[in-house]
Amino acid sequence: MHLSHKPGEVMQVDWADDTAAVIDTDTGEIIPAYVFVATLPYSGYSYVEAFFSMNQESWTTAHVNAYKYFGGVTRIIQCDNLKTDVQKHGKDEVVLNKSYQDLALLIKHTTTYKGLKPLYSEYKKSRDKEKYLRGREREIILFEASARALKAAGVGDKLPDLAKLREEYSRLSEEKDRLYAEYGSLKKRMREYDAVKQNIDSILSPNRGQEQDKAL
């Protein structure tokens, strides 16, 4: 879908996915540099600057320097990639949480089923089921509930391998922690972005009326 832009209306900003490398000439140490990119979509003009940190001070400085370079102030600052990443990670976390919870229930019901199967078999074979049930009713109810849950999950006569289930559960747990940390980091960056945008607006607003007329 083609998007039309007005001149001087929008500046798109974000950190580049890949870092640059700066070599310390004294020590030979390779230092990563984070690349800020600002683009005016109407003209296609871009501004690029490298920083040693992606903190709020660097983020603010990059915006101010970009506006100085372009010679004017846009009405809108867009950071669409960051917002998209936040939304994507949120959706990924929801999907992973569902898989994580489903697997936890599968492990629980498989463990219960295996543990109580001998008792349930004795119950089914007993001649006086009411007598056998006394004192064991809770275990029988738990077994039957687990059997129904496993059937609803599509488990047939052959039960899942508990060791493999626990291994997968551990993997999902690590992935869940990783996604949660990334999502939290992205949300923090979004809050910083909103704060920086407000700061830049307040810093540059006195000249906005004049500079908005400049062609970007």
mmCIF file of C-alpha atoms in Angstrom:
data_model
loop_
_atom_site.group_PDB
_atom_site.id
_atom_site.type_symbol
_atom_site.label_atom_id
_atom_site.label_comp_id
_atom_site.label_asym_id
_atom_site.label_seq_id
_atom_site.Cartn_x
_atom_site.Cartn_y
_atom_site.Cartn_z
ATOM 1 C CA MET A 1 0.000 0.000 0.000
ATOM 2 C CA HIS A 2 1.425 3.380 -1.032
ATOM 3 C CA LEU A 3 1.508 5.991 1.712
ATOM 4 C CA SER A 4 1.514 9.650 0.743
ATOM 5 C CA HIS A 5 3.339 12.148 2.938
ATOM 6 C CA LYS A 6 3.240 15.912 3.111
ATOM 7 C CA PRO A 7 6.520 17.858 3.051
ATOM 8 C CA GLY A 8 7.804 18.677 6.524
ATOM 9 C CA GLU A 9 5.091 16.687 8.294
ATOM 10 C CA VAL A 10 6.781 13.476 9.466
ATOM 11 C CA MET A 11 10.224 12.396 10.642
ATOM 12 C CA GLN A 12 10.634 8.627 11.064
ATOM 13 C CA VAL A 13 13.189 7.600 13.682
ATOM 14 C CA ASP A 14 14.649 4.427 15.142
ATOM 15 C CA TRP A 15 17.843 2.643 16.099
ATOM 16 C CA ALA A 16 19.249 0.477 13.302
ATOM 17 C CA ASP A 17 19.050 -3.284 13.864
ATOM 18 C CA ASP A 18 22.793 -3.761 13.307
ATOM 19 C CA THR A 19 25.470 -2.030 15.363
ATOM 20 C CA ALA A 20 28.556 -0.346 13.939
ATOM 21 C CA ALA A 21 32.082 -0.920 15.254
ATOM 22 C CA VAL A 22 34.577 1.670 16.458
ATOM 23 C CA ILE A 23 38.198 0.618 16.989
ATOM 24 C CA ASP A 24 40.181 2.229 19.800
ATOM 25 C CA THR A 25 43.479 3.142 18.103
ATOM 26 C CA ASP A 26 45.382 2.939 21.414
ATOM 27 C CA THR A 27 44.147 -0.425 22.679
ATOM 28 C CA GLY A 28 42.738 -2.031 19.537
ATOM 29 C CA GLU A 29 39.485 -2.662 21.401
ATOM 30 C CA ILE A 30 36.395 -2.961 19.214
ATOM 31 C CA ILE A 31 33.606 -0.851 20.700
ATOM 32 C CA PRO A 32 30.012 -1.294 19.500
ATOM 33 C CA ALA A 33 28.232 1.844 18.332
ATOM 34 C CA TYR A 34 24.459 2.166 18.081
ATOM 35 C CA VAL A 35 23.225 3.835 14.923
ATOM 36 C CA PHE A 36 20.353 6.318 15.053
ATOM 37 C CA VAL A 37 18.523 6.869 11.767
ATOM 38 C CA ALA A 38 16.052 9.665 10.996
ATOM 39 C CA THR A 39 14.275 9.855 7.643
ATOM 40 C CA LEU A 40 11.936 12.365 6.030
ATOM 41 C CA PRO A 41 9.614 10.094 4.016
ATOM 42 C CA TYR A 42 8.435 12.827 1.659
ATOM 43 C CA SER A 43 11.907 13.711 0.361
ATOM 44 C CA GLY A 44 13.749 10.541 1.329
ATOM 45 C CA TYR A 45 16.444 12.572 3.101
ATOM 46 C CA SER A 46 18.094 10.746 6.001
ATOM 47 C CA TYR A 47 20.251 11.634 8.969
ATOM 48 C CA VAL A 48 22.506 9.029 10.615
ATOM 49 C CA GLU A 49 24.499 9.352 13.839
ATOM 50 C CA ALA A 50 26.324 6.764 15.969
ATOM 51 C CA PHE A 51 26.273 6.661 19.781
ATOM 52 C CA PHE A 52 27.950 4.480 22.380
ATOM 53 C CA SER A 53 24.655 4.083 24.234
ATOM 54 C CA MET A 54 20.940 3.910 23.461
ATOM 55 C CA ASN A 55 19.999 5.767 26.636
ATOM 56 C CA GLN A 56 17.562 8.658 26.843
ATOM 57 C CA GLU A 57 20.291 11.314 26.594
ATOM 58 C CA SER A 58 21.548 9.843 23.299
ATOM 59 C CA TRP A 59 17.984 9.506 22.015
ATOM 60 C CA THR A 60 17.240 13.184 22.760
ATOM 61 C CA THR A 61 20.549 14.398 21.335
ATOM 62 C CA ALA A 62 19.974 12.431 18.146
ATOM 63 C CA HIS A 63 16.567 14.047 17.589
ATOM 64 C CA VAL A 64 17.870 17.562 18.171
ATOM 65 C CA ASN A 65 20.859 16.991 15.877
ATOM 66 C CA ALA A 66 18.618 15.542 13.180
ATOM 67 C CA TYR A 67 16.385 18.621 13.233
ATOM 68 C CA LYS A 68 19.451 20.868 13.074
ATOM 69 C CA TYR A 69 20.710 18.895 10.087
ATOM 70 C CA PHE A 70 17.368 19.066 8.273
ATOM 71 C CA GLY A 71 16.995 22.747 9.138
ATOM 72 C CA GLY A 72 13.453 22.509 10.428
ATOM 73 C CA VAL A 73 10.980 20.776 12.723
ATOM 74 C CA THR A 74 8.363 18.257 11.606
ATOM 75 C CA ARG A 75 4.875 18.131 13.053
ATOM 76 C CA ILE A 76 5.060 14.390 13.743
ATOM 77 C CA ILE A 77 7.792 12.042 14.990
ATOM 78 C CA GLN A 78 7.181 8.387 14.145
ATOM 79 C CA CYS A 79 8.917 5.389 15.655
ATOM 80 C CA ASP A 80 6.838 2.710 13.946
ATOM 81 C CA ASN A 81 9.399 -0.091 14.120
ATOM 82 C CA LEU A 82 9.593 0.197 17.891
ATOM 83 C CA LYS A 83 5.813 0.164 18.235
ATOM 84 C CA THR A 84 5.587 -2.818 15.890
ATOM 85 C CA ASP A 85 8.208 -4.675 17.941
ATOM 86 C CA VAL A 86 6.293 -3.995 21.155
ATOM 87 C CA GLN A 87 3.050 -5.264 19.619
ATOM 88 C CA LYS A 88 4.760 -8.311 18.093
ATOM 89 C CA HIS A 89 6.490 -9.265 21.341
ATOM 90 C CA GLY A 90 3.200 -8.834 23.189
ATOM 91 C CA LYS A 91 1.459 -11.215 20.779
ATOM 92 C CA ASP A 92 4.354 -13.683 20.872
ATOM 93 C CA GLU A 93 4.243 -13.689 24.656
ATOM 94 C CA VAL A 94 0.500 -14.412 24.654
ATOM 95 C CA VAL A 95 0.966 -17.350 22.252
ATOM 96 C CA LEU A 96 3.929 -18.702 24.219
ATOM 97 C CA ASN A 97 2.078 -18.369 27.520
ATOM 98 C CA LYS A 98 -0.775 -20.439 26.074
ATOM 99 C CA SER A 99 1.644 -23.179 24.950
ATOM 100 C CA TYR A 100 3.423 -22.997 28.312
ATOM 101 C CA GLN A 101 0.184 -23.370 30.273
ATOM 102 C CA ASP A 102 -1.103 -26.168 28.029
ATOM 103 C CA LEU A 103 2.141 -28.085 28.466
ATOM 104 C CA ALA A 104 2.053 -27.609 32.246
ATOM 105 C CA LEU A 105 -1.458 -29.085 32.330
ATOM 106 C CA LEU A 106 -0.418 -31.973 30.074
ATOM 107 C CA ILE A 107 2.468 -32.804 32.427
ATOM 108 C CA LYS A 108 0.159 -32.566 35.436
ATOM 109 C CA HIS A 109 -2.533 -34.829 33.976
ATOM 110 C CA THR A 110 -0.040 -37.343 32.575
ATOM 111 C CA THR A 111 1.685 -37.583 35.975
ATOM 112 C CA THR A 112 -1.642 -38.002 37.767
ATOM 113 C CA TYR A 113 -2.867 -40.585 35.250
ATOM 114 C CA LYS A 114 0.302 -42.680 35.494
ATOM 115 C CA GLY A 115 0.457 -42.447 39.270
ATOM 116 C CA LEU A 116 -3.159 -43.455 39.890
ATOM 117 C CA LYS A 117 -3.613 -45.967 37.052
ATOM 118 C CA PRO A 118 -2.795 -49.044 39.237
ATOM 119 C CA LEU A 119 -5.313 -47.948 41.884
ATOM 120 C CA TYR A 120 -7.974 -47.267 39.252
ATOM 121 C CA SER A 121 -7.386 -50.674 37.646
ATOM 122 C CA GLU A 122 -7.928 -52.326 41.046
ATOM 123 C CA TYR A 123 -11.089 -50.281 41.482
ATOM 124 C CA LYS A 124 -12.465 -51.417 38.118
ATOM 125 C CA LYS A 125 -11.677 -55.065 38.937
ATOM 126 C CA SER A 126 -13.139 -54.993 42.433
ATOM 127 C CA ARG A 127 -16.408 -56.837 42.993
ATOM 128 C CA ASP A 128 -17.637 -54.397 45.606
ATOM 129 C CA LYS A 129 -16.856 -51.045 44.016
ATOM 130 C CA GLU A 130 -18.673 -49.004 46.648
ATOM 131 C CA LYS A 131 -16.620 -50.596 49.403
ATOM 132 C CA TYR A 132 -13.376 -50.123 47.458
ATOM 133 C CA LEU A 133 -14.282 -46.512 46.730
ATOM 134 C CA ARG A 134 -14.567 -45.609 50.423
ATOM 135 C CA GLY A 135 -11.396 -43.778 51.412
ATOM 136 C CA ARG A 136 -10.198 -43.660 47.795
ATOM 137 C CA GLU A 137 -12.868 -41.477 46.218
ATOM 138 C CA ARG A 138 -10.591 -38.444 45.825
ATOM 139 C CA GLU A 139 -7.957 -40.459 43.926
ATOM 140 C CA ILE A 140 -10.563 -42.018 41.631
ATOM 141 C CA ILE A 141 -12.060 -38.595 40.833
ATOM 142 C CA LEU A 142 -8.596 -37.184 40.087
ATOM 143 C CA PHE A 143 -7.756 -40.094 37.795
ATOM 144 C CA GLU A 144 -10.989 -39.813 35.828
ATOM 145 C CA ALA A 145 -10.566 -36.029 35.502
ATOM 146 C CA SER A 146 -7.028 -36.504 34.163
ATOM 147 C CA ALA A 147 -8.222 -39.182 31.748
ATOM 148 C CA ARG A 148 -10.863 -36.804 30.364
ATOM 149 C CA ALA A 149 -8.353 -33.965 30.070
ATOM 150 C CA LEU A 150 -5.851 -36.161 28.200
ATOM 151 C CA LYS A 151 -8.562 -37.332 25.820
ATOM 152 C CA ALA A 152 -9.625 -33.730 25.167
ATOM 153 C CA ALA A 153 -5.972 -32.897 24.431
ATOM 154 C CA GLY A 154 -5.905 -35.586 21.761
ATOM 155 C CA VAL A 155 -3.830 -38.097 23.736
ATOM 156 C CA GLY A 156 -4.590 -41.674 22.719
ATOM 157 C CA ASP A 157 -3.751 -44.957 24.418
ATOM 158 C CA LYS A 158 -0.025 -44.181 24.413
ATOM 159 C CA LEU A 159 0.842 -41.589 27.017
ATOM 160 C CA PRO A 160 3.379 -38.829 26.282
ATOM 161 C CA ASP A 161 6.962 -39.295 27.456
ATOM 162 C CA LEU A 162 7.162 -37.314 30.699
ATOM 163 C CA ALA A 163 10.907 -36.735 30.374
ATOM 164 C CA LYS A 164 10.437 -35.170 26.940
ATOM 165 C CA LEU A 165 7.491 -33.117 28.174
ATOM 166 C CA ARG A 166 9.561 -31.727 31.041
ATOM 167 C CA GLU A 167 12.443 -30.982 28.681
ATOM 168 C CA GLU A 168 10.094 -29.033 26.400
ATOM 169 C CA TYR A 169 8.603 -27.289 29.441
ATOM 170 C CA SER A 170 12.081 -26.174 30.514
ATOM 171 C CA ARG A 171 12.806 -24.858 27.008
ATOM 172 C CA LEU A 172 9.529 -22.930 26.904
ATOM 173 C CA SER A 173 10.220 -21.541 30.364
ATOM 174 C CA GLU A 174 13.564 -20.132 29.198
ATOM 175 C CA GLU A 175 11.959 -18.742 26.032
ATOM 176 C CA LYS A 176 9.175 -17.194 28.107
ATOM 177 C CA ASP A 177 11.705 -15.475 30.383
ATOM 178 C CA ARG A 178 13.633 -14.188 27.358
ATOM 179 C CA LEU A 179 10.514 -12.802 25.677
ATOM 180 C CA TYR A 180 9.334 -11.221 28.913
ATOM 181 C CA ALA A 181 12.693 -9.468 29.355
ATOM 182 C CA GLU A 182 12.694 -8.243 25.734
ATOM 183 C CA TYR A 183 9.098 -7.053 26.007
ATOM 184 C CA GLY A 184 9.914 -5.164 29.206
ATOM 185 C CA SER A 185 12.924 -3.552 27.538
ATOM 186 C CA LEU A 186 10.839 -2.494 24.536
ATOM 187 C CA LYS A 187 8.115 -1.062 26.753
ATOM 188 C CA LYS A 188 10.793 0.912 28.621
ATOM 189 C CA ARG A 189 12.131 2.263 25.322
ATOM 190 C CA MET A 190 8.593 3.252 24.323
ATOM 191 C CA ARG A 191 8.173 5.202 27.571
ATOM 192 C CA GLU A 192 11.557 6.862 27.017
ATOM 193 C CA TYR A 193 10.566 7.662 23.438
ATOM 194 C CA ASP A 194 7.329 9.323 24.584
ATOM 195 C CA ALA A 195 9.210 11.321 27.233
ATOM 196 C CA VAL A 196 11.862 12.419 24.741
ATOM 197 C CA LYS A 197 9.218 13.433 22.201
ATOM 198 C CA GLN A 198 7.543 15.654 24.793
ATOM 199 C CA ASN A 199 10.901 17.183 25.757
ATOM 200 C CA ILE A 200 11.813 17.885 22.136
ATOM 201 C CA ASP A 201 8.388 19.392 21.481
ATOM 202 C CA SER A 202 8.809 21.737 24.450
ATOM 203 C CA ILE A 203 12.381 22.666 23.440
ATOM 204 C CA LEU A 204 11.597 23.378 19.813
ATOM 205 C CA SER A 205 8.005 24.617 19.964
ATOM 206 C CA PRO A 206 8.855 28.361 20.105
ATOM 207 C CA ASN A 207 10.405 28.122 16.628
ATOM 208 C CA ARG A 208 7.974 25.618 15.220
ATOM 209 C CA GLY A 209 5.784 28.103 13.440
ATOM 210 C CA GLN A 210 8.737 29.597 11.577
ATOM 211 C CA GLU A 211 10.621 26.392 10.854
ATOM 212 C CA GLN A 212 7.570 24.414 9.762
ATOM 213 C CA ASP A 213 7.444 26.614 6.680
ATOM 214 C CA LYS A 214 10.895 25.486 5.619
ATOM 215 C CA ALA A 215 10.917 22.817 2.934
ATOM 216 C CA LEU A 216 12.164 19.489 4.304
#
